[in-house]
Amino acid sequence: MSGHVGTSVPRREDRRLLTGRGRYVADLVDVTTLHAALVRSTQASASIRVDATAARDLPGVHLVLTGADLDGVLGPIEPLHRPHPVFAEAFGFRWTPRPIDTLAVDRVRYVGEPVAVVVADSRALAEDAIELVTVEYEPGRPVTSIEQALAPGAPRVHPDVSGNVAATLATSFGDVEAARERAAVVVRETYRMGRHGGVPIECRGVLAQWDPLEGRVHVRTSTQVPHVVRDAICAATGWPRWSVRVTVPDVGGGFGPKANVYPEEILVPYLARRLGRSVAWIEDRSEHFVATAQARDQVLTAELAVDADGSLLALSVDFAADLGAGSLWVAGIVANTAIHLLGPYRLPAYRVTGKAVYTNKTTVAQYRGAGRPEACFALERSLDAAADRLGIGREEIRRRNLLGAVDLPYARPLPYRDGVPITYDGGDYRKCLDACLELLPREAVAEAAARHPELAVGHGVGCYMEATGRGPRESARVRLLSDGRVELSTGAASAGQSHETTLPQAAADALGVSLDRIVWHPSDTDRLAVGVGTFASRTAVVAGNAVREVCVRMRERAVVLAAKMLGRDTADLSSGPEGFTAVSGETLTWEQLAGALALDGRLADEGDLDISGVYEPSTVTWTMGAHAAIVGVERATGLVRVLRYAVAHEGGVEINPAVVEGQIRGGVAQGIGGALLESFPYGPDGQPLTATFAEYLLPGTLDVPPVDIAALHTDATLNPLGVKGVGESGTIAVYATLASAVEDAVPSRRTGLTATPLRPADVHAMCGEDAR
């Protein structure tokens, strides 16, 4: 092993990206490319009639299609996740999977839903043409909240979905009622997490090129899941897999909303094939705010029972997730919430009921955490309330209930989404909390208050639990190039997570070569027949181990070939960074081995040294962490400033510690945005009230403090690399931690903070007479 894993080597992709040499979808569009633009609904709920005659007559317009034109031609997009039958049975999960249409036919269900598509010589001309498409609306009565959707007699978002309920689940263990009866304190509250989303710096984009000689279409799309996109295209069109190639150029951020399939990714390839031309669609920011999937938007009513010492006795939660007009990830989002409500604590009794609900808002997908931050917010806020009632301190109630070294590994009497019984494979969760409080103790409040006398200063803490490395599989491929370098690719597409650095580090160690010998190739469905993608803190675990596996196999095969070339037994050979050495001292470099495998080489009959493989984890591996924050509150305005932040997380082997720290810091930044600033509100008529960055507020460099990080390594025995996921570790607990810190800064007898974002008006109201 050459020791690249565990080293903070500089990110290999940074020079290209920071010097403006990145190649995104929009950079690949040339002068021969036709441009698509979409007519989008201006109403949240209405029956429609579409007339595209005038647009079709505009010079320079090649094609205009409505939903009626494509009805029966293009199928819908089917759900992307179906839970394991064992999970469904244990959680009483019931659902009616509902696909998403590529273009609306008779009805629209949210503002921004695609109604028609125009293809023209230029983007400007296409946008002129969509103005000529007439849509007559007969408005209905929209539903814009969970409460409205579930009310008796509420209008149906989808006529075939009774009660607007997409899915339900219910499960329990232990005696919740008996625990409640003997509890010293029972706290009950309803928590809300507002709707927000990934909002990446690069909006979505799709470029499709038709090759008439090969009879296939090449799709370049800004996605996290290229194989999923390919399969969705084939399912909607009926085309065979060999006729569709999907590749991923540089992607300017994904965060989950790009781990989805969208109508545009079906339409653009269809248009390219139909017209025999290259066709591009590049989303602009105004489209993004209404057309790209959003997230969060949950209501959770939690009841927590504790004894006089603060030990947890039972947790009971009823929650509902607002899906907007649809979601391809219904099962995953509600399952994540139900599972992660258990938290990292000893919990003898648990009961949960949940549902997913349709409303007339933009569709929903996964977003960094995907149900976990919502669960964490309800659980951690309940712990704070119980601690306050008992007077034992918020840190102390967690310390008394966190699983320690003597408890772990810790089995739960429920299966995970993959059907495998849940067992936390951790080390010492109390130690993790202590490490976080060492980084940022409550005593640091005095120093912060002295530095900021104009602010009310408070300290907050929160803990989280996360299942990482979700299967079912991921693929990888390595190929020896003619110059002796090794080309690496995986099914997990990069959207900025440093794949170009970390996965080659794993490859270099498994091959025993230097890092500069590994050439990264972006995800490409032609190179690997199967793949899943990058989301859910899974790449290091699943793709990383796929890389390790194929590289180990390549190294073993290379030794066999080198022995044949040198006329030696494999036992007489050793391999190193430059090649292979026999006990007699003879050597063979990787370059020489590549030459021997060439068409005119001595080993030409052996074929290429080209190894593909799939890694399938037995189940998820669990990670836990603790967050702490010090905030300052402007009493006169209710504005919140995050002054200091700390995270301690229990992970496995870190392939690249600097990348891990970057993931955590980025996650904290997104959590701060969601907790304090970001929101997708809707009016009673279903109209989105966020159309620009003037309304949708993102955290800037002055809103995010430096984040202190402590990594507590534990043995991750469930995979050969010993790694755990970290992509969402920085986000999950931020909401609860900041709410706790704000309450500490402005203690009040008024109702606590139970909803995000933490609006200045609500914080100001808590300040009471102290507000000036």
PDB file of C-alpha atoms in Angstrom, residues 138-264:
ATOM      1  CA  GLU A 138     -59.925  27.174 -15.925  1.00  0.00           C
ATOM      2  CA  PRO A 139     -58.603  27.637 -12.396  1.00  0.00           C
ATOM      3  CA  GLY A 140     -59.426  25.283  -9.574  1.00  0.00           C
ATOM      4  CA  ARG A 141     -58.967  25.762  -5.841  1.00  0.00           C
ATOM      5  CA  PRO A 142     -55.350  25.012  -4.907  1.00  0.00           C
ATOM      6  CA  VAL A 143     -54.162  23.463  -1.675  1.00  0.00           C
ATOM      7  CA  THR A 144     -50.934  24.957  -0.389  1.00  0.00           C
ATOM      8  CA  SER A 145     -50.404  23.382   3.018  1.00  0.00           C
ATOM      9  CA  ILE A 146     -50.528  19.979   4.657  1.00  0.00           C
ATOM     10  CA  GLU A 147     -53.473  21.065   6.772  1.00  0.00           C
ATOM     11  CA  GLN A 148     -55.450  22.189   3.723  1.00  0.00           C
ATOM     12  CA  ALA A 149     -54.620  19.030   1.799  1.00  0.00           C
ATOM     13  CA  LEU A 150     -55.842  16.778   4.620  1.00  0.00           C
ATOM     14  CA  ALA A 151     -58.989  18.760   5.457  1.00  0.00           C
ATOM     15  CA  PRO A 152     -62.325  17.032   4.745  1.00  0.00           C
ATOM     16  CA  GLY A 153     -63.572  17.905   1.290  1.00  0.00           C
ATOM     17  CA  ALA A 154     -60.228  19.350   0.165  1.00  0.00           C
ATOM     18  CA  PRO A 155     -59.713  19.537  -3.614  1.00  0.00           C
ATOM     19  CA  ARG A 156     -57.621  16.670  -4.931  1.00  0.00           C
ATOM     20  CA  VAL A 157     -54.259  17.568  -6.387  1.00  0.00           C
ATOM     21  CA  HIS A 158     -54.464  14.335  -8.378  1.00  0.00           C
ATOM     22  CA  PRO A 159     -58.005  13.096  -9.064  1.00  0.00           C
ATOM     23  CA  ASP A 160     -56.950   9.480  -8.555  1.00  0.00           C
ATOM     24  CA  VAL A 161     -55.367  10.056  -5.107  1.00  0.00           C
ATOM     25  CA  SER A 162     -57.937  10.011  -2.340  1.00  0.00           C
ATOM     26  CA  GLY A 163     -57.395  12.521   0.433  1.00  0.00           C
ATOM     27  CA  ASN A 164     -54.191  13.813  -1.203  1.00  0.00           C
ATOM     28  CA  VAL A 165     -52.240  11.145   0.711  1.00  0.00           C
ATOM     29  CA  ALA A 166     -49.390   9.616  -1.260  1.00  0.00           C
ATOM     30  CA  ALA A 167     -48.024   7.290   1.417  1.00  0.00           C
ATOM     31  CA  THR A 168     -48.472   6.279   5.048  1.00  0.00           C
ATOM     32  CA  LEU A 169     -46.469   4.339   7.616  1.00  0.00           C
ATOM     33  CA  ALA A 170     -46.932   3.314  11.226  1.00  0.00           C
ATOM     34  CA  THR A 171     -44.790   1.216  13.560  1.00  0.00           C
ATOM     35  CA  SER A 172     -43.813   0.938  17.211  1.00  0.00           C
ATOM     36  CA  PHE A 173     -41.831  -0.994  19.780  1.00  0.00           C
ATOM     37  CA  GLY A 174     -42.001  -1.026  23.551  1.00  0.00           C
ATOM     38  CA  ASP A 175     -44.973   0.083  25.675  1.00  0.00           C
ATOM     39  CA  VAL A 176     -45.381   3.761  24.901  1.00  0.00           C
ATOM     40  CA  GLU A 177     -48.546   4.206  26.997  1.00  0.00           C
ATOM     41  CA  ALA A 178     -47.081   2.583  30.100  1.00  0.00           C
ATOM     42  CA  ALA A 179     -43.961   4.729  29.769  1.00  0.00           C
ATOM     43  CA  ARG A 180     -46.082   7.849  29.540  1.00  0.00           C
ATOM     44  CA  GLU A 181     -47.991   6.918  32.689  1.00  0.00           C
ATOM     45  CA  ARG A 182     -44.870   6.586  34.828  1.00  0.00           C
ATOM     46  CA  ALA A 183     -43.020   9.595  33.327  1.00  0.00           C
ATOM     47  CA  ALA A 184     -42.027  12.530  35.511  1.00  0.00           C
ATOM     48  CA  VAL A 185     -42.267  14.885  32.542  1.00  0.00           C
ATOM     49  CA  VAL A 186     -44.065  14.609  29.211  1.00  0.00           C
ATOM     50  CA  VAL A 187     -43.403  17.322  26.627  1.00  0.00           C
ATOM     51  CA  ARG A 188     -45.569  17.652  23.550  1.00  0.00           C
ATOM     52  CA  GLU A 189     -45.014  20.105  20.723  1.00  0.00           C
ATOM     53  CA  THR A 190     -45.562  20.534  17.013  1.00  0.00           C
ATOM     54  CA  TYR A 191     -42.469  21.351  14.959  1.00  0.00           C
ATOM     55  CA  ARG A 192     -42.282  22.680  11.434  1.00  0.00           C
ATOM     56  CA  MET A 193     -39.384  22.753   9.040  1.00  0.00           C
ATOM     57  CA  GLY A 194     -39.876  25.177   6.186  1.00  0.00           C
ATOM     58  CA  ARG A 195     -39.500  24.457   2.491  1.00  0.00           C
ATOM     59  CA  HIS A 196     -36.130  25.236   0.943  1.00  0.00           C
ATOM     60  CA  GLY A 197     -33.653  23.466  -1.320  1.00  0.00           C
ATOM     61  CA  GLY A 198     -30.214  23.014  -2.825  1.00  0.00           C
ATOM     62  CA  VAL A 199     -30.143  26.120  -5.088  1.00  0.00           C
ATOM     63  CA  PRO A 200     -26.758  25.205  -6.622  1.00  0.00           C
ATOM     64  CA  ILE A 201     -24.603  27.800  -8.303  1.00  0.00           C
ATOM     65  CA  GLU A 202     -25.170  26.029 -11.641  1.00  0.00           C
ATOM     66  CA  CYS A 203     -28.789  25.583 -12.639  1.00  0.00           C
ATOM     67  CA  ARG A 204     -29.816  22.431 -14.476  1.00  0.00           C
ATOM     68  CA  GLY A 205     -29.032  21.835 -18.135  1.00  0.00           C
ATOM     69  CA  VAL A 206     -29.352  19.115 -20.770  1.00  0.00           C
ATOM     70  CA  LEU A 207     -27.611  18.747 -24.148  1.00  0.00           C
ATOM     71  CA  ALA A 208     -28.561  15.870 -26.447  1.00  0.00           C
ATOM     72  CA  GLN A 209     -26.778  15.019 -29.710  1.00  0.00           C
ATOM     73  CA  TRP A 210     -28.197  12.571 -32.232  1.00  0.00           C
ATOM     74  CA  ASP A 211     -25.740  10.376 -34.110  1.00  0.00           C
ATOM     75  CA  PRO A 212     -27.453   9.090 -37.281  1.00  0.00           C
ATOM     76  CA  LEU A 213     -24.602   6.704 -38.138  1.00  0.00           C
ATOM     77  CA  GLU A 214     -24.764   4.889 -34.814  1.00  0.00           C
ATOM     78  CA  GLY A 215     -28.478   5.415 -34.361  1.00  0.00           C
ATOM     79  CA  ARG A 216     -28.118   6.622 -30.788  1.00  0.00           C
ATOM     80  CA  VAL A 217     -28.345   9.780 -28.722  1.00  0.00           C
ATOM     81  CA  HIS A 218     -25.638  11.185 -26.455  1.00  0.00           C
ATOM     82  CA  VAL A 219     -27.066  13.058 -23.474  1.00  0.00           C
ATOM     83  CA  ARG A 220     -24.949  15.387 -21.368  1.00  0.00           C
ATOM     84  CA  THR A 221     -26.794  16.486 -18.254  1.00  0.00           C
ATOM     85  CA  SER A 222     -26.023  18.223 -14.975  1.00  0.00           C
ATOM     86  CA  THR A 223     -26.960  15.303 -12.755  1.00  0.00           C
ATOM     87  CA  GLN A 224     -25.782  13.203  -9.833  1.00  0.00           C
ATOM     88  CA  VAL A 225     -27.337  10.008 -11.232  1.00  0.00           C
ATOM     89  CA  PRO A 226     -26.416   9.375 -14.911  1.00  0.00           C
ATOM     90  CA  HIS A 227     -27.470   5.708 -15.017  1.00  0.00           C
ATOM     91  CA  VAL A 228     -30.798   6.539 -13.406  1.00  0.00           C
ATOM     92  CA  VAL A 229     -31.356   9.235 -16.038  1.00  0.00           C
ATOM     93  CA  ARG A 230     -30.482   6.811 -18.843  1.00  0.00           C
ATOM     94  CA  ASP A 231     -32.897   4.197 -17.539  1.00  0.00           C
ATOM     95  CA  ALA A 232     -35.661   6.795 -17.166  1.00  0.00           C
ATOM     96  CA  ILE A 233     -35.154   7.975 -20.756  1.00  0.00           C
ATOM     97  CA  CYS A 234     -35.393   4.405 -22.026  1.00  0.00           C
ATOM     98  CA  ALA A 235     -38.472   3.677 -19.918  1.00  0.00           C
ATOM     99  CA  ALA A 236     -40.277   6.808 -21.124  1.00  0.00           C
ATOM    100  CA  THR A 237     -39.366   6.422 -24.804  1.00  0.00           C
ATOM    101  CA  GLY A 238     -39.186   2.663 -25.210  1.00  0.00           C
ATOM    102  CA  TRP A 239     -35.679   2.972 -26.655  1.00  0.00           C
ATOM    103  CA  PRO A 240     -33.166   0.197 -25.940  1.00  0.00           C
ATOM    104  CA  ARG A 241     -30.356   0.923 -23.496  1.00  0.00           C
ATOM    105  CA  TRP A 242     -27.631   0.686 -26.127  1.00  0.00           C
ATOM    106  CA  SER A 243     -29.176   3.633 -27.991  1.00  0.00           C
ATOM    107  CA  VAL A 244     -28.757   6.100 -25.099  1.00  0.00           C
ATOM    108  CA  ARG A 245     -25.458   7.315 -23.696  1.00  0.00           C
ATOM    109  CA  VAL A 246     -25.460   9.656 -20.685  1.00  0.00           C
ATOM    110  CA  THR A 247     -22.323  11.470 -19.578  1.00  0.00           C
ATOM    111  CA  VAL A 248     -21.748  14.005 -16.829  1.00  0.00           C
ATOM    112  CA  PRO A 249     -19.558  17.063 -17.437  1.00  0.00           C
ATOM    113  CA  ASP A 250     -18.508  19.327 -14.579  1.00  0.00           C
ATOM    114  CA  VAL A 251     -21.479  19.970 -12.297  1.00  0.00           C
ATOM    115  CA  GLY A 252     -21.771  23.176 -10.307  1.00  0.00           C
ATOM    116  CA  GLY A 253     -23.378  21.695  -7.222  1.00  0.00           C
ATOM    117  CA  GLY A 254     -26.095  19.117  -6.769  1.00  0.00           C
ATOM    118  CA  PHE A 255     -26.970  18.593  -3.062  1.00  0.00           C
ATOM    119  CA  GLY A 256     -29.791  16.146  -3.856  1.00  0.00           C
ATOM    120  CA  PRO A 257     -32.154  18.014  -6.199  1.00  0.00           C
ATOM    121  CA  LYS A 258     -29.917  16.855  -9.069  1.00  0.00           C
ATOM    122  CA  ALA A 259     -30.189  13.261  -7.800  1.00  0.00           C
ATOM    123  CA  ASN A 260     -33.510  13.237  -9.578  1.00  0.00           C
ATOM    124  CA  VAL A 261     -34.934  12.855 -13.070  1.00  0.00           C
ATOM    125  CA  TYR A 262     -36.757  15.779 -14.651  1.00  0.00           C
ATOM    126  CA  PRO A 263     -39.071  16.180 -17.654  1.00  0.00           C
ATOM    127  CA  GLU A 264     -36.385  18.117 -19.505  1.00  0.00           C
TER     128      GLU A 264
END
